[in-house]
Coordinates of C-alpha atoms (C1' of nucleotides) in Angstrom, one line a residue:
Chain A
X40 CA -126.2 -165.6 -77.2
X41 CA -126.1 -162.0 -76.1
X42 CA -123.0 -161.1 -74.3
X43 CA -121.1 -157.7 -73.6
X44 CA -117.4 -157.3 -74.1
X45 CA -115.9 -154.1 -72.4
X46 CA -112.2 -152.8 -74.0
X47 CA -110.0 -151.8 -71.5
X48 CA -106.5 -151.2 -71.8
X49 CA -105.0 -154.6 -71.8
X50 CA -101.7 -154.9 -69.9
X51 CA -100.0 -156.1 -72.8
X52 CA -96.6 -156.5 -71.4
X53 CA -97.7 -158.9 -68.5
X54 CA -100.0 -160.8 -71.0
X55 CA -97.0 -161.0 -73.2
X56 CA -95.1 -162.2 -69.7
X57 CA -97.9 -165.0 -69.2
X58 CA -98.2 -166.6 -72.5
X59 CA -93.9 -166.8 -72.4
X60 CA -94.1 -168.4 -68.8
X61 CA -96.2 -171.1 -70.9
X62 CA -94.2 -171.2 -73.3
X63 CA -96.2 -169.9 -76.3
X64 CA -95.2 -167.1 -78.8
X65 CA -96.4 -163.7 -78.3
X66 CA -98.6 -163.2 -81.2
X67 CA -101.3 -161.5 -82.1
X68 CA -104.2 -163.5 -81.6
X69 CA -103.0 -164.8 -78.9
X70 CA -102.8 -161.9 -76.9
X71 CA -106.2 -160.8 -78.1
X72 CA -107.9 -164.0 -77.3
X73 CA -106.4 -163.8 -73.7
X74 CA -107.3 -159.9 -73.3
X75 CA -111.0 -160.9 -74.0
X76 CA -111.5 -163.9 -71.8
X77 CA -109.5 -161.6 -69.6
X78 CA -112.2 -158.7 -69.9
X79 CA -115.4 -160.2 -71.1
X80 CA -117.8 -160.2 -68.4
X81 CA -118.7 -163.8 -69.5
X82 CA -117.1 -166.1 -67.6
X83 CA -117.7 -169.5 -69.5
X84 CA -117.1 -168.2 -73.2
X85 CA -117.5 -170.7 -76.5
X86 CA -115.1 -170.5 -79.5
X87 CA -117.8 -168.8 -81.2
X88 CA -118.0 -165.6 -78.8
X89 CA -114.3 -165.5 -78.6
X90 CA -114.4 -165.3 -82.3
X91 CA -117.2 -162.8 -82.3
X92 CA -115.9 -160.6 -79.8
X93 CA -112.3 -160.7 -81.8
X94 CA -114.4 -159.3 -84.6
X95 CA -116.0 -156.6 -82.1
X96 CA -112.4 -155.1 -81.8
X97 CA -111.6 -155.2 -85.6
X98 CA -109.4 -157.9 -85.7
X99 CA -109.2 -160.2 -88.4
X100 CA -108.6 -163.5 -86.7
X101 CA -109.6 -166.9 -88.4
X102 CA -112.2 -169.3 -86.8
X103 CA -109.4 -172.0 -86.6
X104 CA -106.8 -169.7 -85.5
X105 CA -109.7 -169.2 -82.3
X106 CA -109.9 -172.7 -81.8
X107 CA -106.3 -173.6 -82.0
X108 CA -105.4 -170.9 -79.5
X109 CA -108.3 -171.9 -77.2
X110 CA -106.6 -176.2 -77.0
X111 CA -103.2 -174.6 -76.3
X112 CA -104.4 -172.4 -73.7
X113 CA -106.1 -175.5 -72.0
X114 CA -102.7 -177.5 -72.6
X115 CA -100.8 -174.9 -71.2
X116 CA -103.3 -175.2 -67.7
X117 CA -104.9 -171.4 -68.7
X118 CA -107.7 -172.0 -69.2
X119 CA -110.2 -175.2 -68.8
X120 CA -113.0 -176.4 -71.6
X121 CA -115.9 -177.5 -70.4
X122 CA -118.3 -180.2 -72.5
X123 CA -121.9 -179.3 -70.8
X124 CA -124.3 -180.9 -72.2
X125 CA -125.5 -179.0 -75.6
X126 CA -123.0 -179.4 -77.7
X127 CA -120.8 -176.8 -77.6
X128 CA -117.5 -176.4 -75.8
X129 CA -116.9 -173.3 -73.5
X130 CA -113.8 -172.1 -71.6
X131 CA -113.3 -170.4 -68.6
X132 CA -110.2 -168.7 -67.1
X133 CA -108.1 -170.5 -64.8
X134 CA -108.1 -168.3 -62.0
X135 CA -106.8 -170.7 -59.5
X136 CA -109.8 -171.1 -57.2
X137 CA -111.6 -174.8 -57.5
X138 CA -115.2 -174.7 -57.6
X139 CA -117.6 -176.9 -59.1
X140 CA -120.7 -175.8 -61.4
X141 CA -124.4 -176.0 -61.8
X142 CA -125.9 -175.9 -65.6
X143 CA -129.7 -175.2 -66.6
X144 CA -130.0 -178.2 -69.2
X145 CA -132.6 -176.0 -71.2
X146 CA -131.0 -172.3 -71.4
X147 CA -127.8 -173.4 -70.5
X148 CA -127.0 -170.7 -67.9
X149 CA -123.8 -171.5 -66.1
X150 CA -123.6 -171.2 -62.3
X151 CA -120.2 -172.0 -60.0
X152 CA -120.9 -173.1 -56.6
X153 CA -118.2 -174.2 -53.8
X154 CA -119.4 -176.7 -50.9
X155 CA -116.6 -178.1 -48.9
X156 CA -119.6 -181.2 -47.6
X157 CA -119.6 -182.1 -51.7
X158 CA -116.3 -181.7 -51.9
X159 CA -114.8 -184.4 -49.0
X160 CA -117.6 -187.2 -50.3
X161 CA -116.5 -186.8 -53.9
X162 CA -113.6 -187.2 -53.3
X163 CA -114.5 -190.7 -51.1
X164 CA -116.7 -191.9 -54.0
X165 CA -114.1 -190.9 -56.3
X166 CA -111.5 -192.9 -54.8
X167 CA -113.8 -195.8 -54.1
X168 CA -114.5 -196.3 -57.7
X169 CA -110.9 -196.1 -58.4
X170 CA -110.7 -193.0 -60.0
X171 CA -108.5 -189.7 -59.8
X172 CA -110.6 -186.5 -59.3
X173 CA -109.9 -184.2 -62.4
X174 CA -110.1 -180.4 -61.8
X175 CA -112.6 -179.5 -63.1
X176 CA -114.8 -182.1 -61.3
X177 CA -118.5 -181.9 -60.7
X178 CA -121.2 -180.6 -63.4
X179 CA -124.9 -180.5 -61.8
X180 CA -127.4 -180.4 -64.1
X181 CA -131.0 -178.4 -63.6
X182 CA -133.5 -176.0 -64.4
X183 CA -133.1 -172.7 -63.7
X184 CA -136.1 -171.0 -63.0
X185 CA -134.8 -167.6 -64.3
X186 CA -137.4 -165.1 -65.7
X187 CA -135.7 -165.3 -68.9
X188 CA -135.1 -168.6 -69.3
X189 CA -136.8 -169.7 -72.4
X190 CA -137.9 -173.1 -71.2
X191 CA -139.3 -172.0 -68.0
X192 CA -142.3 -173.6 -67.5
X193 CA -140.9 -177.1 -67.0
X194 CA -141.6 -179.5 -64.7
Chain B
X295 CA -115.9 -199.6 -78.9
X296 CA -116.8 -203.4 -78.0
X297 CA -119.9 -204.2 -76.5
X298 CA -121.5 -207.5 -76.9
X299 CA -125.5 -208.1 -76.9
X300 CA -126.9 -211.5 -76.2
X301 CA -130.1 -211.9 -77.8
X302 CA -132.3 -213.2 -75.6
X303 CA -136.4 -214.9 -76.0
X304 CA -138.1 -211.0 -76.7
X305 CA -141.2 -209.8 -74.5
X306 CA -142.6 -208.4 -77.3
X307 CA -145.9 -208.4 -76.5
X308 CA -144.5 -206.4 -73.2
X309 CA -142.5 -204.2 -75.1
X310 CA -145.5 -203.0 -77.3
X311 CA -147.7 -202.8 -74.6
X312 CA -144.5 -200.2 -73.4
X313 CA -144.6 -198.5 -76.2
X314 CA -148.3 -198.0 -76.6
X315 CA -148.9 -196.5 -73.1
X316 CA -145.6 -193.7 -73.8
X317 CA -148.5 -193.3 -77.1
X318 CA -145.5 -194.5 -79.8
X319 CA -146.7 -197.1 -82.1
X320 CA -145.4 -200.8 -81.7
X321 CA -142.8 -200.3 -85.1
X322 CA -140.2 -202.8 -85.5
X323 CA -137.8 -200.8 -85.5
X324 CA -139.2 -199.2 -82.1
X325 CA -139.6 -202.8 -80.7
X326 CA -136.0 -203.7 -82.0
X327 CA -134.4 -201.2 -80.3
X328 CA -136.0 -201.3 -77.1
X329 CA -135.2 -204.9 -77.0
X330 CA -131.6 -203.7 -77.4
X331 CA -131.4 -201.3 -74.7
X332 CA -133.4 -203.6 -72.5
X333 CA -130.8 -206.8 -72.8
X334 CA -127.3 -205.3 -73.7
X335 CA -124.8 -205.6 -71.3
X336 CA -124.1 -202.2 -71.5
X337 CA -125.8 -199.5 -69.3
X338 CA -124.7 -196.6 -71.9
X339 CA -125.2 -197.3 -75.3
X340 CA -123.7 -194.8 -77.8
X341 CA -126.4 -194.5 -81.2
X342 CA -123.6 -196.1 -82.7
X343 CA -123.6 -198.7 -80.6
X344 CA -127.2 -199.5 -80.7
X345 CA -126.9 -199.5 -84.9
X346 CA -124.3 -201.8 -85.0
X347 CA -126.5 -203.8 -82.3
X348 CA -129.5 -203.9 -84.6
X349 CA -126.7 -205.1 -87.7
X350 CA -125.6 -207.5 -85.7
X351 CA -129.4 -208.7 -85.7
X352 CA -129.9 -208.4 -89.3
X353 CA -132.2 -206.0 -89.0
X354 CA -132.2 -203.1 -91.7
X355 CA -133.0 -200.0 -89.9
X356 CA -131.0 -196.5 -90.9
X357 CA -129.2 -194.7 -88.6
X358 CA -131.8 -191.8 -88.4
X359 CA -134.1 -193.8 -87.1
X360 CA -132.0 -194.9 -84.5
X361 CA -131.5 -191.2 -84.1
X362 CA -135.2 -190.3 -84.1
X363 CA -136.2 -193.5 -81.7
X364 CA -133.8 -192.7 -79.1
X365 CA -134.6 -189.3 -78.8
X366 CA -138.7 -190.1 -79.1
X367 CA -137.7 -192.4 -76.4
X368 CA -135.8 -189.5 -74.3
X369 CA -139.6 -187.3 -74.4
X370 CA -141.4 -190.1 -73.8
X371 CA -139.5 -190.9 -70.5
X372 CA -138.1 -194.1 -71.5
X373 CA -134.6 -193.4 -71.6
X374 CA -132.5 -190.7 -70.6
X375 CA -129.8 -189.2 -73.1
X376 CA -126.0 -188.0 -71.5
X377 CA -123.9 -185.5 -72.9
X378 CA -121.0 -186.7 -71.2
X379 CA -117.3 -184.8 -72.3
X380 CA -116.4 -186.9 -76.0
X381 CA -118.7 -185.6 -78.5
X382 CA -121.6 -188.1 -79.0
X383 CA -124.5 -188.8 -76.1
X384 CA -125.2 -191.9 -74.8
X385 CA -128.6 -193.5 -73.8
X386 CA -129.4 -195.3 -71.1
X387 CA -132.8 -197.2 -70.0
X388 CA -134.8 -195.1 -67.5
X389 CA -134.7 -198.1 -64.5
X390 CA -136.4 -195.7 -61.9
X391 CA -133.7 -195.6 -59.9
X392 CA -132.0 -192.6 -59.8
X393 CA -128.5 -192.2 -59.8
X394 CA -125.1 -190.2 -60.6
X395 CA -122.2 -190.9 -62.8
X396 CA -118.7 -190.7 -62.6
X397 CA -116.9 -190.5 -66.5
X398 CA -113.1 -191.0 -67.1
X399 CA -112.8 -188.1 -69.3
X400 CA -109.7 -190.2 -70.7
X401 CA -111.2 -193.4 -71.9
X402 CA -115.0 -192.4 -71.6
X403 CA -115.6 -195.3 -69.0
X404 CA -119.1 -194.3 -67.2
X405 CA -119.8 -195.7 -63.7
X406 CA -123.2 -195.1 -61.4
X407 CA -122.9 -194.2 -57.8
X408 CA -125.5 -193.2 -55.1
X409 CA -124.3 -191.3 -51.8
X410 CA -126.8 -189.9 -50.0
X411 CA -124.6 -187.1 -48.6
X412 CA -124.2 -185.6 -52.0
X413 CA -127.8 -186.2 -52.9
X414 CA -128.7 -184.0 -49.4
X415 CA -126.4 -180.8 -50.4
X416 CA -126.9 -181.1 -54.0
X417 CA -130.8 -180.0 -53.4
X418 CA -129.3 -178.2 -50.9
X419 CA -126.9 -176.2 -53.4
X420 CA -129.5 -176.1 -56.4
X421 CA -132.1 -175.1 -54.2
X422 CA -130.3 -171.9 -53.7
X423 CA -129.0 -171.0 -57.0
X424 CA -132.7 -170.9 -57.9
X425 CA -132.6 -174.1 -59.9
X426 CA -134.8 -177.2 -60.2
X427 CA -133.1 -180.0 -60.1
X428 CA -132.9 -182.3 -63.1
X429 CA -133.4 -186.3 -62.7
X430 CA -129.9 -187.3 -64.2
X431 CA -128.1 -184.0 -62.4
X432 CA -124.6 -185.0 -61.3
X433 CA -121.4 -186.1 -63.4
X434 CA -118.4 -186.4 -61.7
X435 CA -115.7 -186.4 -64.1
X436 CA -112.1 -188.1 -63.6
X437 CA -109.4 -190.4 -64.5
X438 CA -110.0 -193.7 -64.0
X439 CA -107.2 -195.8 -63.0
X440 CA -108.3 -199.5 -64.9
X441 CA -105.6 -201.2 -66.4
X442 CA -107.3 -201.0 -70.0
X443 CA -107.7 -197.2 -70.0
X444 CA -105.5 -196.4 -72.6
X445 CA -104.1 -193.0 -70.9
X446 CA -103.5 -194.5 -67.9
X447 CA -100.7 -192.6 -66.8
X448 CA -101.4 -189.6 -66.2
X449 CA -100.7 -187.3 -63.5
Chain C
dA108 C1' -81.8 -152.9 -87.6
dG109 C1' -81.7 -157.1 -91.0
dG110 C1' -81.8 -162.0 -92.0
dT111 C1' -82.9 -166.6 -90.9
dT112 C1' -85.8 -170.2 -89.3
dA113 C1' -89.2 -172.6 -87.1
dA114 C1' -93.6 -171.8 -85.5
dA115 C1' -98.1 -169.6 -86.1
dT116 C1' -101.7 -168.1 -89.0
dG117 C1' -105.8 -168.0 -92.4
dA118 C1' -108.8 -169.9 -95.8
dG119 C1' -111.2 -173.4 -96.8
dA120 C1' -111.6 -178.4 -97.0
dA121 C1' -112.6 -182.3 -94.2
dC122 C1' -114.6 -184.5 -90.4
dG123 C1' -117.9 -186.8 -87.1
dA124 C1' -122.1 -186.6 -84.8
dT125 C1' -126.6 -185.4 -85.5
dT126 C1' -130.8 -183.5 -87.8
dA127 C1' -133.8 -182.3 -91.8
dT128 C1' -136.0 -183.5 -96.2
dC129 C1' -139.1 -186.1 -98.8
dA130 C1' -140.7 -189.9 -101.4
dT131 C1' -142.1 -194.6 -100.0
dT132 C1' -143.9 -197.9 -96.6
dA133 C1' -146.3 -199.8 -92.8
dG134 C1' -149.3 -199.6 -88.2
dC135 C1' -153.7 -199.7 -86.9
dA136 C1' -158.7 -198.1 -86.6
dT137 C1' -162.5 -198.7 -89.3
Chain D
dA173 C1' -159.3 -205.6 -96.4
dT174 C1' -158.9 -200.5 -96.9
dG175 C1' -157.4 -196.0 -96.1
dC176 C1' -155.3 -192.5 -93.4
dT177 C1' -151.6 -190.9 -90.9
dA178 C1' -147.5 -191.5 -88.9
dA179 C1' -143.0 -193.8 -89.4
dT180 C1' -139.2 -195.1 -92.2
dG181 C1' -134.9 -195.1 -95.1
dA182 C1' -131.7 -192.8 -98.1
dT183 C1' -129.4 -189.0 -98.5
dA184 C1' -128.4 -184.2 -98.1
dA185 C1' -127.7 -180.7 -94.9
dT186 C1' -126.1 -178.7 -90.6
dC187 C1' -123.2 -177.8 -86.6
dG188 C1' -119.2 -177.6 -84.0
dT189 C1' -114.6 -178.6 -84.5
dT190 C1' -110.1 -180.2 -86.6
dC191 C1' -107.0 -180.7 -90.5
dT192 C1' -104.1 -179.1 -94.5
dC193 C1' -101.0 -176.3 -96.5
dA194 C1' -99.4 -172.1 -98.6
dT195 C1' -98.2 -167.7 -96.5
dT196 C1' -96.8 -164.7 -92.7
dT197 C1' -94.6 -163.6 -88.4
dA198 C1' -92.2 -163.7 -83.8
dA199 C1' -87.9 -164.7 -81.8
dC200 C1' -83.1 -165.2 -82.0
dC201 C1' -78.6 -164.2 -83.9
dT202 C1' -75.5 -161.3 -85.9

DNA sequence: AGGTTAAATGAGAACGATTATCATTAGCAT
DNA sequence: ATGCTAATGATAATCGTTCTCATTTAACCT
């Protein structure tokens, strides 16, 4: 999966401010794993390009270290995981605004969407069922009919 | 998980015919397992579940080939595979009518729902994004609130 | 600054779900 | 019945992820 990570001078002391406010250790990898999903220009990132873009700055930071950062970030409400369907986890930055995504089930392109209609019925069906909506709610699935998607003459 | 299948007097000569016209070959194994998803009580069957199904009837098939028929049966149309958050799909029998799902991403507990409002700005929503919209395209995910969901309280 | 301690890391083993390999077996058209 | 091809079963391999444990490091206290 192609993807372009852009180095910019981190702001180490308020990342160093952030991880203390949830109550994890300044360390290392830590700080570097937050400076890239920070800085990528990915917005839904897998452990794997985390890890690869950790090696992309030299750093010599262990596959499980990547994975162990990446749960207590989501523990600590920074960032959510995502199970789409293909296997693979990705994370995304909390940044606070809600919205809701759409996934191409063949190349797997990620979109977000926000629409407040979707929004007030899910939360009736929700509640109807007897459920409590989670944050990270909705997941439509599709085809994307991108020129680049490898799957694109579907259907 | 428990699940419970009551055998019941086989179609078989239905379930061939089935199988012929998605141009699969009336195996026993293939027979078997359609039989399985056709009478279980259970609308999402794990491929675990649908192996310890076929133990259950004596019957000696491996788990590959639970593997291989399931998928075979996902491209010929007969079933349709989920990727729900948890790590392992599920299958479920392709009944023609469409539907979403709602999954407690605590206890894995799937329910179907239909609103028409949602179905209306979904298209809506995927029409724009430049997407085609898939036949199984909408999880809701959540935390259910059943007495037997073993994370129950939760915030 | 230096020492102490509990927590974090890294390497690799282990894991669970799924897929691939390949010799053997079984549908099904003749 | 027979033969051809596809399907099966046992098992190894793979993939993403988590666990284990010996070593290192951040944070706190002088």
């Amino acid at each position: 999966m192609a993807w372009l990570y852009r180095p910019r001078r981190g702001d180490a002391a308020l990342e160093s401010t952030e991880l203390k406010k949830a109550g994890l250790k300044a360390t290392l990898p830590r700080l570097k794993i937050l400076d890239i999903l920070e800085n990528s220009n990915q917005r839904h990132m897998s452990a794997e390009d985390v890890y690869k873009a950790l090696l992309d700055l030299g750093e010599e930071v262990g596959f499980a270290t990547v994975y162990r950062v990446l749960t207590q970030f989501e523990a600590a409400g920074l960032v959510i995981r995502h199970n789409f369907e293909g296997g693979h986890a990705v994370f995304e930055l909390e940044r606070g605004h809600h919205h809701d995504h759409i996934v191409c089930v063949q190349c797997g392109r990620v979109e977000e969407f926000y629409d407040q209609i979707i929004e007030d019925r899910q939360r009736a069906v929700v509640a109807s069922k007897g459920y409590e909506i989670n944050d990270h709610a909705l997941v439509i699935y599709g085809n994307c009919t991108k020129i680049d998607c490898p799957y694109r003459s579907r259907g």
